[in-house]
Each structure stands twice: as structure tokens, then as C-alpha cells.
Coordinates of C-alpha atoms (C1' of nucleotides) in Angstrom, one line a residue:
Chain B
X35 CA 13.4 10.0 -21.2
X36 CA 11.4 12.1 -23.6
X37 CA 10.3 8.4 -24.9
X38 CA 9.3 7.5 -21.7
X39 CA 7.4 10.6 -21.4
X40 CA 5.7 10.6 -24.3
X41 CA 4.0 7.2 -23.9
X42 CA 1.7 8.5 -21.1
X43 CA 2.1 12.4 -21.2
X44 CA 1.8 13.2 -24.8
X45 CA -1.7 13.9 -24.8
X46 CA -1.7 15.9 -21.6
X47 CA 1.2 18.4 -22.3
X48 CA 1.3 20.5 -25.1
X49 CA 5.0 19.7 -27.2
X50 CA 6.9 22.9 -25.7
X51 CA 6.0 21.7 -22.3
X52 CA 7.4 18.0 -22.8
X53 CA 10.6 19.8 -24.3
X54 CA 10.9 21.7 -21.2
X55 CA 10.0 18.6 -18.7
X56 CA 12.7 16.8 -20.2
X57 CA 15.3 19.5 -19.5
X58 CA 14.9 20.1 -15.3
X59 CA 13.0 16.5 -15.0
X60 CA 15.3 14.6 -13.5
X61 CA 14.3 10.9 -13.7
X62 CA 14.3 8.0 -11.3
X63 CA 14.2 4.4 -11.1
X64 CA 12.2 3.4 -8.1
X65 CA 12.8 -0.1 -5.8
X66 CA 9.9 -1.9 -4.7
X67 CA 9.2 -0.5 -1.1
X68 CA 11.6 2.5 -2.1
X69 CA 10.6 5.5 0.7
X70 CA 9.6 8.7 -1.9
X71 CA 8.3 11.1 1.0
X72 CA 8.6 10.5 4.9
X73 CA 6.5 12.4 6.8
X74 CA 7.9 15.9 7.8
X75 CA 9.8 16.1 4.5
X76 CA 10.1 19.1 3.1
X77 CA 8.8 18.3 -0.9
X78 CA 12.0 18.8 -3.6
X79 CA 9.7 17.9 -6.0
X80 CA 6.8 16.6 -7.4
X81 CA 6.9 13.5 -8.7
X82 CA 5.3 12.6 -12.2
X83 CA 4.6 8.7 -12.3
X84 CA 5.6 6.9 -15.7
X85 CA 4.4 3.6 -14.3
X86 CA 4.1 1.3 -11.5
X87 CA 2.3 2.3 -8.1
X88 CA 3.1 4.1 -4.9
X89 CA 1.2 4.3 -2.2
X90 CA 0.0 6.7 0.0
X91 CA -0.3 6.5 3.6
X92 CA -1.1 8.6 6.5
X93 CA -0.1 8.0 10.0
X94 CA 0.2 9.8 13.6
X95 CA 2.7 10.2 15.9
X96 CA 3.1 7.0 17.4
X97 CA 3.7 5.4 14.2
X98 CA -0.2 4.0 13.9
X99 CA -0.8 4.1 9.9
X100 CA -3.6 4.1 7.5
X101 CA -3.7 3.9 4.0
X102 CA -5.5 6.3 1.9
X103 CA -4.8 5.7 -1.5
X104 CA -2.6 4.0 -4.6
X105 CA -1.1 6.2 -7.3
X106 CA -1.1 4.9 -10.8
X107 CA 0.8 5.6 -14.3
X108 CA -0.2 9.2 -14.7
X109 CA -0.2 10.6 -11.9
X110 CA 1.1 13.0 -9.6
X111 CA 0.9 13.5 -5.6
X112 CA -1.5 16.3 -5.2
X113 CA -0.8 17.1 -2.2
X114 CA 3.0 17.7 -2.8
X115 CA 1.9 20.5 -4.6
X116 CA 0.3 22.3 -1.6
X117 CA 3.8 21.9 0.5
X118 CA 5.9 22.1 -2.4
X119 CA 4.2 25.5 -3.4
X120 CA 4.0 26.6 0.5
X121 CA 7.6 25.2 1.3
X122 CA 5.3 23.7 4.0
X123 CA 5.4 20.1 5.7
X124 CA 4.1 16.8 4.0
X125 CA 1.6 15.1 6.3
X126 CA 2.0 12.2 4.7
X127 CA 4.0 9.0 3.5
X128 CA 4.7 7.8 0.1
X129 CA 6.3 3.9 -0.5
X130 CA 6.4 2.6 -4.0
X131 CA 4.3 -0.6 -3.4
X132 CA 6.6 -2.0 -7.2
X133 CA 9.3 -1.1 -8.9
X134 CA 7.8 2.2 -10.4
X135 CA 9.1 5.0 -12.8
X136 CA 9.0 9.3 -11.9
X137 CA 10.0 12.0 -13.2
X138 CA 10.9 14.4 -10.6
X139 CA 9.8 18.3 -11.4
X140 CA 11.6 20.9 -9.4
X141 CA 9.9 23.2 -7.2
X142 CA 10.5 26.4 -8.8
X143 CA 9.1 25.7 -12.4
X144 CA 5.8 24.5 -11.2
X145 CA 4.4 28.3 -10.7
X146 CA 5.7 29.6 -13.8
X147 CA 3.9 26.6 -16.2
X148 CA 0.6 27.1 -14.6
X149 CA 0.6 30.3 -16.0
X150 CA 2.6 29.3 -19.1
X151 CA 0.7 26.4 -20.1
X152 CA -3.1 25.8 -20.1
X153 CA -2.3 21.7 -20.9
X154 CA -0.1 22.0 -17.2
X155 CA -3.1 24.3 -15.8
X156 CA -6.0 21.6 -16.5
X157 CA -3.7 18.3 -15.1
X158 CA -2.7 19.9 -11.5
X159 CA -6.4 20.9 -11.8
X160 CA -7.6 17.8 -13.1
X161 CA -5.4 15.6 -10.5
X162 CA -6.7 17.6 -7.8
X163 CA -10.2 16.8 -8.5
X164 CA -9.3 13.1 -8.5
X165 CA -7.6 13.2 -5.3
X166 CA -10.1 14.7 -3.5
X167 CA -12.9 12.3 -5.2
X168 CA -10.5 9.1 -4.3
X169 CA -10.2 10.5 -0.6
X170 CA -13.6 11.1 -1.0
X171 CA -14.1 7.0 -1.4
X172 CA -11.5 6.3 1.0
X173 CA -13.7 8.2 3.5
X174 CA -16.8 6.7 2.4
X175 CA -15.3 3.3 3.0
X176 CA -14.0 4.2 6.3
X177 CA -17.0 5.4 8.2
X178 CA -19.8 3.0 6.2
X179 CA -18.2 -0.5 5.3
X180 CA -17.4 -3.1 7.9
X181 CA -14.1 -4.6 8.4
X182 CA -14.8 -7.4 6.0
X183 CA -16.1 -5.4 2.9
X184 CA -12.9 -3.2 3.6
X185 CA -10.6 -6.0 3.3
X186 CA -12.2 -7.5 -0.1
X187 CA -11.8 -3.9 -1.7
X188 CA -8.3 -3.4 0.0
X189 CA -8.1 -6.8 -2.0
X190 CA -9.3 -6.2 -5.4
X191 CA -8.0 -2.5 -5.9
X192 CA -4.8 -3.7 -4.9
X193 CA -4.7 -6.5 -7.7
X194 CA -5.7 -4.1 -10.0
X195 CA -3.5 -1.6 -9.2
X196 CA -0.6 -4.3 -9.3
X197 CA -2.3 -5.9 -12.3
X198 CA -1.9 -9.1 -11.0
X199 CA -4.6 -11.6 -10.0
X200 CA -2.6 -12.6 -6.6
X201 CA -0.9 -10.4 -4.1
X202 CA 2.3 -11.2 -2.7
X203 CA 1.5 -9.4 1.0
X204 CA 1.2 -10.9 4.7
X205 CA -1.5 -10.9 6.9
X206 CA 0.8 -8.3 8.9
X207 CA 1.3 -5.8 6.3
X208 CA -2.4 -5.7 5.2
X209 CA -3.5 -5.1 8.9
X210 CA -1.2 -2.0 9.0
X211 CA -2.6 -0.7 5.5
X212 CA -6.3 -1.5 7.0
X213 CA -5.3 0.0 10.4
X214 CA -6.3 -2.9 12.3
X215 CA -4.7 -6.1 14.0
X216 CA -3.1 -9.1 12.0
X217 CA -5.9 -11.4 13.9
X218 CA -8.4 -10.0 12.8
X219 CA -7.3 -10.0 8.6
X220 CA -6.0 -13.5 9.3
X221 CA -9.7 -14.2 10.5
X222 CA -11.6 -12.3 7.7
X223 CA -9.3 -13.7 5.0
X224 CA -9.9 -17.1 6.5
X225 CA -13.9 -16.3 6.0
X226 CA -13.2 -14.9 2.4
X227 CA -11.4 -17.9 1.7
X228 CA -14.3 -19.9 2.5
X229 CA -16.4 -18.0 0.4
X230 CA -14.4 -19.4 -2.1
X231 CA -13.8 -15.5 -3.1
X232 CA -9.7 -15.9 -2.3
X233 CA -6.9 -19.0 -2.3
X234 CA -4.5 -18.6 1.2
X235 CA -0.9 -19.3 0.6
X236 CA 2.1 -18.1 3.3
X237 CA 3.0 -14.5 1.7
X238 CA 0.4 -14.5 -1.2
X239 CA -3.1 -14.3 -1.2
X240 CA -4.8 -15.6 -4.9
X241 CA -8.1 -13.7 -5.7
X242 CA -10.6 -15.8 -7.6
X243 CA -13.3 -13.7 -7.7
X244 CA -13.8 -10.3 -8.5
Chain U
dA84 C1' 18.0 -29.7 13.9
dC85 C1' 17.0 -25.3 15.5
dA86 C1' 15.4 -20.5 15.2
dT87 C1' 12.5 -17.3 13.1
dT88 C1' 8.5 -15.6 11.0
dA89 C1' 3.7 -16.2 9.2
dA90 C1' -0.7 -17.9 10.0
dG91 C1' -4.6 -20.2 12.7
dT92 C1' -7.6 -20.5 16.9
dG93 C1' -10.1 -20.2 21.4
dA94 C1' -11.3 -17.3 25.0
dT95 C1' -12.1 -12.7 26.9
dT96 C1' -13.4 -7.8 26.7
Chain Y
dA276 C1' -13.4 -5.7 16.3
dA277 C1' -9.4 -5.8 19.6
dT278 C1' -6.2 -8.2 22.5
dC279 C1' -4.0 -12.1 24.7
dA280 C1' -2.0 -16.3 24.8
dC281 C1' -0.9 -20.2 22.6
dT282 C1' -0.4 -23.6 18.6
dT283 C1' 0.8 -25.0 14.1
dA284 C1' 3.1 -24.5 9.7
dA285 C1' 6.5 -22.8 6.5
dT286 C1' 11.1 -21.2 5.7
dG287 C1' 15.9 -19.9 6.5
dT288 C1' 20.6 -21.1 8.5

DNA sequence: ACATTAAGTGATT
DNA sequence: AATCACTTAATGT
């Protein structure tokens, strides 16, 4: 484990703070569509990703969802520190989109480093300020780009993210990240494909162009 | 061969 | 851009 963490975190977290991860961390292996956080869940802890990707999705009472962003190697669920500190209620839903690595801190150390550690100070800082910048985007996207322009970045982040140049998704599945109805991604991928940006297959899409 | 699930299409709002 | 109704294609049993 302290190998694992040492290959992304070692530059982040001074050496007394790694020694001290690896003693409450308790690590975990994660499926591909594994559940992390359900909405309503009350936070045991906060996840620290090794690799892979989860995403992050928000969604209302009757079960409508909406994707608002991918975490990476790296990172950590910002806003699991809010209702982990508050012992409040996540809004929100986390899936590991592969087969992804965490390291899972417990609750009650995470106010004790921030004063103990600048390194652990700057990162929930540091991870907050990205969060809020990514929703920032998400929102940006939301209220300015059309349906079709949000499909090719759903697209091309998502490849990236997955670090693969074709997706492995359905027409279904990418209408509930996009909030929207399968017709209407069947329709726009269709156009796309035309475009000769894309390549169709049944469960995979192939992007050609970036 | 049949059932099931994914994807394509025209028409309507 | 959403929804309906229907077709066609791919895949599993």
C-alpha cells in the first residue's frame, strides 16, 4: 500500500503524513460500476483515488440524473468532506465508471491533519478549488452549449478520462449522463458520425477525431 | 428459432 | 429537444 501511495501522493504529503495514511487508510479494490456513495449516505470516509475514474452524479427524487463530473488519479470527493466533517447528508452519487483504486481515510483524522500538516492543508484546499472550477465548466456547458456540443465533450472527456480512444457505452446510458432521451443521443451520434468525427458500433462508440 | 436489448427513423408537439 | 410509435439489427439462450 505505501507503494501504491507513493506513486501519486509522494509529492503532495509530507513523509510523516504518508506514514500515518498508511496506518488508518484502509484500501480498496473497486469493480467497474462499483456504487462508492448513494445518495443520503452518511460519508465513512473520504476516498483518496490511486487510479482509475469515478464518476459523479447528481440526481432528484424521482431518480432523473445528471452528471457533473469524472474524478481522476489523485483525487478526492470534495464534497465528502463537507458531510463527512458536518456528519451531514451526501447529495450526491458516486459509481466507479472502471476498475479504480482508493484509499479510504476515516472521518476522525481528517480535522486533526489539517492542523497537523500544511502538505494535507494545501490538497483539501487545493482539491476544493478544482471542484468548484470543474463545476464551474459543467455549469458553463449546461446553460451555453447545445445538445450536440454537449455530447462531443461528454465524448472526448470521457475517452480521456478512460484513456482510451473508444468508449464501450450505449446510447441509453449516455442519455442518462447527458440528462436527456436515448433518441435524441442516438440522433446526434448519428450526425457526429457523419461528420466523420465518431465510428457507431452496438455498445461502443470509436472517436476519430479529437 | 425465438426473445431480448440496442439502435435507427418518421411524425408530432 | 422531447416523446411516441414502430422498424431493424445484433446478441443471447
Amino acid at each position: 500500500m505505501r507503494e501504491k501511495l507513493n506513486s501519486y501522493f509522494s509529492y503532495v504529503f509530507e513523509d510523516e503524513l504518508l506514514d500515518e495514511i498508511v496506518q488508518v487508510g484502509t484500501y480498496k479494490k473497486l469493480r467497474e460500476n462499483e456504487l462508492l456513495v448513494d445518495l443520503g449516505d452518511q460519508i465513512k470516509g473520504v476516498p483518496l483515488l490511486l487510479n482509475g475514474a469515478i464518476k459523479i452524479v447528481r440526481e432528484d427524487k424521482k431518480g432523473e440524473e445528471m452528471l457533473l463530473y469524472f474524478l481522476e488519479r489523485g483525487d478526492t470527493c470534495a464534497s465528502s468532506f463537507a458531510s463527512a466533517l458536518s456528519s451531514g447528508k451526501c447529495g450526491i452519487r458516486a459509481i466507479a465508471e472502471k476498475e479504480s483504486e482508493v484509499i479510504f481515510l476515516p472521518v476522525e483524522k481528517l480535522d486533526e491533519w489539517l492542523v497537523k500538516y500544511k502538505s494535507w492543508r494545501n490538497f483539501v484546499i487545493d482539491s476544493y478549488n478544482v471542484r468548484l472550477n470543474e463545476m464551474m465548466e459543467t455549469v458553463d456547458t449546461l446553460a451555453f452549449m447545445k445538445m450536440d456540443e454537449r455530447l462531443y465533450k461528454y465524448l472526448t472527456d470521457k475517452a480521456q478520462i478512460m484513456r482510451e480512444t473508444s468508449l464501450n457505452t450505449t446510447h441509453q446510458d449516455i442519455a442518462y449522463d447527458l440528462h436527456t432521451s436515448r433518441v435524441v443521443v442516438s440522433r446526434l451520434l448519428k450526425q457526429l458520425e457523419n461528420e466523420g468525427k465518431i465510428k457507431l458500433y452496438r455498445n461502443k462508440i470509436e472517436i476519430l477525431e479529437f
